[in-house]
mmCIF file of C-alpha atoms and ligand atoms in Angstrom:
data_model
loop_
_atom_site.group_PDB
_atom_site.id
_atom_site.type_symbol
_atom_site.label_atom_id
_atom_site.label_comp_id
_atom_site.label_asym_id
_atom_site.label_seq_id
_atom_site.Cartn_x
_atom_site.Cartn_y
_atom_site.Cartn_z
ATOM 1 C CA MET U 1 132.518 -28.300 -14.758
ATOM 2 C CA ILE U 2 134.894 -30.735 -16.497
ATOM 3 C CA ASN U 3 133.233 -33.729 -18.137
ATOM 4 C CA PRO U 4 135.079 -36.768 -16.831
ATOM 5 C CA ILE U 5 137.157 -38.965 -19.069
ATOM 6 C CA THR U 6 138.108 -42.493 -18.097
ATOM 7 C CA LEU U 7 140.793 -44.952 -19.136
ATOM 8 C CA GLY U 8 140.197 -48.559 -20.031
ATOM 9 C CA VAL U 9 143.482 -50.462 -20.018
ATOM 10 C CA ASN U 10 143.619 -53.290 -22.563
ATOM 11 C CA ILE U 11 145.793 -56.111 -21.220
ATOM 12 C CA ASP U 12 145.745 -58.369 -24.315
ATOM 13 C CA HIS U 13 149.413 -57.923 -25.043
ATOM 14 C CA VAL U 14 150.510 -59.154 -21.673
ATOM 15 C CA ALA U 15 148.900 -62.419 -22.773
ATOM 16 C CA THR U 16 150.481 -62.135 -26.199
ATOM 17 C CA LEU U 17 153.924 -62.270 -24.607
ATOM 18 C CA ARG U 18 152.911 -65.213 -22.422
ATOM 19 C CA GLN U 19 151.453 -67.165 -25.358
ATOM 20 C CA ALA U 20 154.645 -66.565 -27.398
ATOM 21 C CA ARG U 21 156.445 -69.015 -25.050
ATOM 22 C CA GLY U 22 153.569 -71.030 -23.670
ATOM 23 C CA THR U 23 154.640 -70.150 -20.166
ATOM 24 C CA ARG U 24 152.535 -68.997 -17.201
ATOM 25 C CA PHE U 25 153.995 -65.497 -17.287
ATOM 26 C CA PRO U 26 153.533 -62.576 -17.707
ATOM 27 C CA ASP U 27 150.087 -62.967 -16.268
ATOM 28 C CA PRO U 28 147.360 -60.653 -17.677
ATOM 29 C CA VAL U 29 145.289 -61.048 -14.523
ATOM 30 C CA TYR U 30 148.158 -59.711 -12.440
ATOM 31 C CA ALA U 31 148.542 -56.925 -14.998
ATOM 32 C CA ALA U 32 144.889 -56.024 -14.512
ATOM 33 C CA GLN U 33 145.435 -55.652 -10.771
ATOM 34 C CA VAL U 34 148.497 -53.439 -11.274
ATOM 35 C CA ALA U 35 146.503 -51.417 -13.815
ATOM 36 C CA GLU U 36 143.750 -50.798 -11.350
ATOM 37 C CA TYR U 37 146.256 -49.760 -8.710
ATOM 38 C CA ALA U 38 147.807 -47.310 -11.224
ATOM 39 C CA GLY U 39 144.475 -45.661 -12.035
ATOM 40 C CA ALA U 40 142.761 -47.706 -14.736
ATOM 41 C CA ASP U 41 139.037 -47.099 -14.618
ATOM 42 C CA SER U 42 138.286 -50.371 -16.358
ATOM 43 C CA ILE U 43 139.998 -53.426 -17.740
ATOM 44 C CA THR U 44 139.503 -54.287 -21.406
ATOM 45 C CA PHE U 45 140.335 -57.614 -23.009
ATOM 46 C CA HIS U 46 139.518 -59.337 -26.288
ATOM 47 C CA LEU U 47 138.693 -63.011 -26.276
ATOM 48 C CA ARG U 48 139.462 -63.851 -29.909
ATOM 49 C CA GLU U 49 138.236 -66.895 -31.680
ATOM 50 C CA ASP U 50 141.856 -67.982 -32.359
ATOM 51 C CA ARG U 51 142.750 -67.446 -28.655
ATOM 52 C CA ARG U 52 146.002 -65.823 -29.723
ATOM 53 C CA HIS U 53 146.339 -63.953 -26.440
ATOM 54 C CA ILE U 54 143.576 -63.933 -23.818
ATOM 55 C CA GLN U 55 142.282 -67.421 -22.866
ATOM 56 C CA LYS U 56 138.900 -68.303 -21.433
ATOM 57 C CA ARG U 57 140.640 -69.063 -18.104
ATOM 58 C CA ASP U 58 141.961 -65.498 -17.991
ATOM 59 C CA ALA U 59 138.453 -64.152 -18.542
ATOM 60 C CA LEU U 60 137.091 -66.193 -15.702
ATOM 61 C CA LEU U 61 139.894 -65.129 -13.338
ATOM 62 C CA LEU U 62 139.506 -61.483 -14.343
ATOM 63 C CA LYS U 63 135.861 -61.745 -13.427
ATOM 64 C CA GLN U 64 136.877 -62.786 -9.925
ATOM 65 C CA VAL U 65 139.615 -60.282 -9.217
ATOM 66 C CA VAL U 66 138.809 -57.020 -11.089
ATOM 67 C CA THR U 67 137.282 -54.467 -8.810
ATOM 68 C CA THR U 68 136.667 -51.637 -11.336
ATOM 69 C CA LYS U 69 134.777 -53.028 -14.318
ATOM 70 C CA LEU U 70 135.328 -55.294 -17.247
ATOM 71 C CA ASN U 71 135.017 -54.483 -20.924
ATOM 72 C CA LEU U 72 134.912 -57.670 -23.044
ATOM 73 C CA GLU U 73 135.731 -57.198 -26.659
ATOM 74 C CA MET U 74 134.160 -59.901 -28.774
ATOM 75 C CA ALA U 75 133.050 -60.841 -32.262
ATOM 76 C CA VAL U 76 129.408 -61.202 -33.129
ATOM 77 C CA THR U 77 129.387 -64.990 -33.332
ATOM 78 C CA SER U 78 127.032 -67.431 -31.682
ATOM 79 C CA GLU U 79 129.903 -68.937 -29.586
ATOM 80 C CA MET U 80 130.880 -65.494 -28.274
ATOM 81 C CA LEU U 81 127.281 -64.431 -27.662
ATOM 82 C CA THR U 82 126.682 -67.457 -25.528
ATOM 83 C CA PHE U 83 129.913 -66.729 -23.643
ATOM 84 C CA GLY U 84 129.140 -63.016 -23.315
ATOM 85 C CA CYS U 85 125.676 -63.631 -21.951
ATOM 86 C CA GLU U 86 127.007 -66.083 -19.341
ATOM 87 C CA PHE U 87 129.984 -63.918 -18.483
ATOM 88 C CA ARG U 88 127.952 -60.745 -17.830
ATOM 89 C CA ALA U 89 130.718 -58.162 -18.117
ATOM 90 C CA GLU U 90 129.661 -54.614 -17.326
ATOM 91 C CA ASP U 91 130.513 -53.660 -20.938
ATOM 92 C CA VAL U 92 130.831 -55.562 -24.210
ATOM 93 C CA CYS U 93 132.463 -53.962 -27.218
ATOM 94 C CA LEU U 94 131.424 -55.717 -30.420
ATOM 95 C CA VAL U 95 134.316 -55.909 -32.854
ATOM 96 C CA PRO U 96 134.897 -57.383 -36.307
ATOM 97 C CA GLU U 97 137.377 -60.256 -36.302
ATOM 98 C CA LYS U 98 139.473 -61.835 -39.044
ATOM 99 C CA ARG U 99 141.851 -64.630 -38.328
ATOM 100 C CA GLU U 100 144.640 -63.226 -40.558
ATOM 101 C CA GLU U 101 144.624 -59.681 -39.169
ATOM 102 C CA LEU U 102 147.349 -58.441 -36.825
ATOM 103 C CA THR U 103 144.852 -56.440 -34.804
ATOM 104 C CA THR U 104 141.278 -55.195 -35.267
ATOM 105 C CA GLU U 105 141.637 -53.465 -38.590
ATOM 106 C CA GLY U 106 138.412 -51.608 -39.242
ATOM 107 C CA GLY U 107 135.138 -50.874 -37.494
ATOM 108 C CA LEU U 108 132.247 -53.302 -37.312
ATOM 109 C CA ASP U 109 129.971 -53.064 -40.303
ATOM 110 C CA VAL U 110 126.703 -52.576 -38.357
ATOM 111 C CA VAL U 111 124.876 -51.473 -41.497
ATOM 112 C CA GLY U 112 125.747 -54.746 -43.243
ATOM 113 C CA GLN U 113 124.738 -57.019 -40.372
ATOM 114 C CA LEU U 114 121.975 -55.110 -38.734
ATOM 115 C CA ARG U 115 119.913 -58.134 -37.725
ATOM 116 C CA GLN U 116 122.821 -59.968 -36.050
ATOM 117 C CA VAL U 117 124.036 -56.841 -34.223
ATOM 118 C CA ARG U 118 120.526 -55.979 -33.082
ATOM 119 C CA ASP U 119 120.064 -59.517 -31.751
ATOM 120 C CA ALA U 120 123.452 -59.340 -29.946
ATOM 121 C CA CYS U 121 122.581 -55.957 -28.395
ATOM 122 C CA SER U 122 119.236 -57.124 -27.075
ATOM 123 C CA ARG U 123 120.558 -60.434 -25.708
ATOM 124 C CA LEU U 124 123.441 -58.761 -23.936
ATOM 125 C CA ALA U 125 121.204 -55.947 -22.627
ATOM 126 C CA GLU U 126 118.896 -58.593 -21.150
ATOM 127 C CA VAL U 127 121.704 -59.800 -18.895
ATOM 128 C CA GLY U 128 122.619 -56.241 -17.846
ATOM 129 C CA THR U 129 125.636 -55.780 -20.144
ATOM 130 C CA ARG U 130 126.094 -52.413 -21.814
ATOM 131 C CA VAL U 131 126.945 -52.919 -25.513
ATOM 132 C CA SER U 132 129.177 -50.665 -27.485
ATOM 133 C CA PRO U 133 129.757 -51.515 -31.144
ATOM 134 C CA PHE U 134 133.265 -50.518 -32.389
ATOM 135 C CA ILE U 135 132.660 -48.501 -35.522
ATOM 136 C CA ASP U 136 134.400 -46.177 -37.955
ATOM 137 C CA ALA U 137 133.525 -42.459 -37.856
ATOM 138 C CA SER U 138 130.509 -42.756 -40.170
ATOM 139 C CA HIS U 139 127.066 -41.272 -39.690
ATOM 140 C CA GLU U 140 125.573 -44.284 -41.459
ATOM 141 C CA GLN U 141 127.142 -46.672 -38.969
ATOM 142 C CA ILE U 142 126.058 -44.455 -36.052
ATOM 143 C CA ASP U 143 122.436 -44.479 -37.279
ATOM 144 C CA ALA U 144 122.626 -48.261 -37.606
ATOM 145 C CA VAL U 145 123.873 -48.583 -33.996
ATOM 146 C CA ILE U 146 120.864 -46.522 -32.873
ATOM 147 C CA GLU U 147 118.600 -48.868 -34.787
ATOM 148 C CA CYS U 148 120.142 -51.782 -32.912
ATOM 149 C CA GLY U 149 119.335 -50.191 -29.578
ATOM 150 C CA ALA U 150 122.925 -49.965 -28.241
ATOM 151 C CA PRO U 151 123.475 -47.132 -25.764
ATOM 152 C CA CYS U 152 127.110 -46.599 -26.597
ATOM 153 C CA ILE U 153 129.733 -46.662 -29.389
ATOM 154 C CA GLU U 154 133.458 -46.913 -29.504
ATOM 155 C CA ILE U 155 134.889 -44.859 -32.364
ATOM 156 C CA HIS U 156 137.878 -46.360 -34.184
ATOM 157 C CA THR U 157 140.818 -43.979 -33.854
ATOM 158 C CA GLY U 158 143.318 -46.247 -35.657
ATOM 159 C CA GLN U 159 143.588 -44.292 -38.912
ATOM 160 C CA TYR U 160 143.975 -41.008 -37.048
ATOM 161 C CA ALA U 161 146.588 -42.562 -34.785
ATOM 162 C CA ASP U 162 148.690 -43.822 -37.657
ATOM 163 C CA ALA U 163 148.502 -40.615 -39.711
ATOM 164 C CA HIS U 164 150.729 -37.481 -39.510
ATOM 165 C CA GLY U 165 150.523 -33.768 -40.145
ATOM 166 C CA ASP U 166 147.653 -32.427 -42.265
ATOM 167 C CA GLU U 167 146.258 -35.905 -42.879
ATOM 168 C CA GLN U 168 146.025 -36.512 -39.156
ATOM 169 C CA ALA U 169 144.409 -33.055 -38.632
ATOM 170 C CA ALA U 170 141.779 -33.917 -41.260
ATOM 171 C CA LEU U 171 141.087 -37.310 -39.700
ATOM 172 C CA LEU U 172 140.717 -35.635 -36.289
ATOM 173 C CA GLU U 173 138.029 -33.360 -37.800
ATOM 174 C CA THR U 174 136.180 -36.388 -39.196
ATOM 175 C CA LEU U 175 136.397 -38.073 -35.787
ATOM 176 C CA ASN U 176 135.114 -34.977 -33.990
ATOM 177 C CA ALA U 177 132.210 -34.596 -36.398
ATOM 178 C CA ALA U 178 131.167 -38.232 -35.865
ATOM 179 C CA ILE U 179 131.572 -37.877 -32.078
ATOM 180 C CA ALA U 180 129.351 -34.768 -32.068
ATOM 181 C CA TYR U 181 126.773 -36.484 -34.244
ATOM 182 C CA ALA U 182 126.656 -39.654 -32.040
ATOM 183 C CA HIS U 183 126.582 -37.664 -28.831
ATOM 184 C CA GLY U 184 123.794 -35.465 -30.219
ATOM 185 C CA LYS U 185 121.763 -38.629 -30.838
ATOM 186 C CA GLY U 186 122.112 -39.596 -27.197
ATOM 187 C CA LEU U 187 124.874 -42.203 -27.494
ATOM 188 C CA GLN U 188 127.770 -42.465 -25.006
ATOM 189 C CA VAL U 189 130.913 -42.113 -27.096
ATOM 190 C CA ASN U 190 134.118 -43.988 -26.308
ATOM 191 C CA ALA U 191 137.188 -44.143 -28.488
ATOM 192 C CA GLY U 192 140.207 -46.272 -29.008
ATOM 193 C CA HIS U 193 142.810 -48.016 -31.118
ATOM 194 C CA GLY U 194 146.383 -46.944 -31.802
ATOM 195 C CA LEU U 195 146.331 -44.223 -29.146
ATOM 196 C CA ASN U 196 149.614 -43.432 -27.382
ATOM 197 C CA ARG U 197 151.257 -40.690 -25.367
ATOM 198 C CA HIS U 198 151.964 -38.621 -28.511
ATOM 199 C CA ASN U 199 148.488 -38.707 -30.180
ATOM 200 C CA VAL U 200 146.052 -39.102 -27.316
ATOM 201 C CA ALA U 201 145.676 -35.475 -26.193
ATOM 202 C CA PRO U 202 143.480 -34.146 -29.079
ATOM 203 C CA ILE U 203 141.053 -37.041 -28.610
ATOM 204 C CA ALA U 204 141.000 -36.713 -24.818
ATOM 205 C CA ALA U 205 140.386 -32.974 -25.218
ATOM 206 C CA ASN U 206 136.991 -33.622 -26.819
ATOM 207 C CA ALA U 207 134.573 -33.184 -23.903
ATOM 208 C CA LEU U 208 131.970 -35.437 -25.618
ATOM 209 C CA VAL U 209 134.232 -38.501 -25.301
ATOM 210 C CA SER U 210 133.689 -40.568 -22.179
ATOM 211 C CA GLU U 211 136.232 -43.309 -22.228
ATOM 212 C CA LEU U 212 139.447 -44.247 -24.062
ATOM 213 C CA ASN U 213 140.581 -47.846 -24.453
ATOM 214 C CA ILE U 214 144.326 -48.167 -24.835
ATOM 215 C CA GLY U 215 146.456 -51.308 -24.947
ATOM 216 C CA HIS U 216 149.491 -51.682 -27.204
ATOM 217 C CA ALA U 217 151.181 -48.418 -26.352
ATOM 218 C CA ILE U 218 150.668 -48.889 -22.629
ATOM 219 C CA ILE U 219 152.182 -52.360 -22.634
ATOM 220 C CA ALA U 220 155.005 -51.259 -24.980
ATOM 221 C CA ASP U 221 155.892 -48.309 -22.698
ATOM 222 C CA ALA U 222 155.730 -50.666 -19.703
ATOM 223 C CA ILE U 223 158.770 -52.496 -21.000
ATOM 224 C CA PHE U 224 160.876 -49.418 -20.372
ATOM 225 C CA LEU U 225 158.944 -47.617 -17.624
ATOM 226 C CA GLY U 226 157.049 -50.349 -15.766
ATOM 227 C CA LEU U 227 153.334 -50.845 -16.121
ATOM 228 C CA GLU U 228 152.340 -48.578 -13.284
ATOM 229 C CA GLN U 229 154.297 -45.604 -14.579
ATOM 230 C CA SER U 230 153.147 -46.189 -18.154
ATOM 231 C CA ILE U 231 149.499 -46.076 -17.058
ATOM 232 C CA ARG U 232 149.971 -43.096 -14.746
ATOM 233 C CA ASP U 233 151.650 -41.175 -17.641
ATOM 234 C CA ILE U 234 148.896 -41.766 -20.226
ATOM 235 C CA LYS U 235 146.140 -41.037 -17.722
ATOM 236 C CA ARG U 236 147.849 -37.768 -16.685
ATOM 237 C CA ILE U 237 148.152 -36.721 -20.370
ATOM 238 C CA MET U 238 144.428 -37.503 -20.902
ATOM 239 C CA LEU U 239 143.316 -35.632 -17.818
ATOM 240 C CA GLU U 240 145.545 -32.632 -18.560
ATOM 241 C CA ALA U 241 144.243 -32.436 -22.107
ATOM 242 C CA ARG U 242 140.637 -32.587 -20.897
ATOM 243 C CA ALA U 243 141.245 -29.910 -18.222
ATOM 244 C CA ALA U 244 143.013 -27.598 -20.671
ATOM 245 C CA ALA U 245 140.139 -27.800 -23.123
ATOM 246 C CA SER U 246 137.429 -27.157 -20.518
HETATM 247 N N1 PXP Y 1 139.454 -50.688 -28.816
HETATM 248 C C1 PXP Y 1 139.187 -51.814 -29.538
HETATM 249 C C2 PXP Y 1 137.757 -52.080 -29.887
HETATM 250 C C3 PXP Y 1 140.202 -52.746 -29.855
HETATM 251 O O1 PXP Y 1 139.919 -53.839 -30.600
HETATM 252 C C4 PXP Y 1 141.508 -52.460 -29.456
HETATM 253 C C5 PXP Y 1 142.580 -53.453 -29.732
HETATM 254 O O2 PXP Y 1 142.350 -54.620 -29.114
HETATM 255 C C6 PXP Y 1 141.758 -51.330 -28.672
HETATM 256 C C7 PXP Y 1 140.698 -50.423 -28.421
HETATM 257 C C8 PXP Y 1 143.100 -50.935 -28.177
HETATM 258 O O3 PXP Y 1 143.927 -50.706 -29.278
HETATM 259 P P1 PXP Y 1 145.471 -50.498 -29.014
HETATM 260 O O4 PXP Y 1 145.993 -51.817 -28.558
HETATM 261 O O5 PXP Y 1 145.991 -50.111 -30.344
HETATM 262 O O6 PXP Y 1 145.636 -49.418 -28.004
#
């Protein structure tokens, strides 16, 4: 039997384009609906403190129209925890956040803020939200996530995605070792960041990975192919890689 792999489509950059002009379009909520139609298994968005792309209004509208499930990426702050507990997304991915960064740069340091992450995990679990800290491929961080009681992690694939050749092969090995370790400890393992049609297959081929969250490359390809085609393509590559490895 083939272990299923699902695709979470991150729609942040539809909102990035809208915010660049302060217009009403393109609308990330409409993008979410197209994404579902094209085969997205969930819709991912990041409500950042600086509101550079997704706005609170988008989140509230997404809650009303999305029929698959929502994965809210958020920082571990008291403002976002209050919002996350009221919002009750199916999934919350806890991410580090720095105002000056272009995108989420590294994994969350769960080891360094164990008490805050544990508190966030238990408050979100109480409202029925599944929490998945976004972490680097480190056994220490995985152990800390387990201490926090989260059922799931998202492994940061950014470094792997940006690398080439031997360096990329070595980083893939590191990722696969961390994925096996986390899965062996009973965690659901998701992955994401920097994935695109050229580098996604080796990650999708790992049968221990449940879900991939992909944004920038999907929205970038959509400029040339249309959003529907862009999503159908990446999902097909993921499913083919998984089937070939099974
Ligand atoms: N997963 C997490 C936790 C992220 O923060 C992001 C970026 O918002 C992604 C996945 C998607 O990354 P990308 O846009 O590079 O596909």
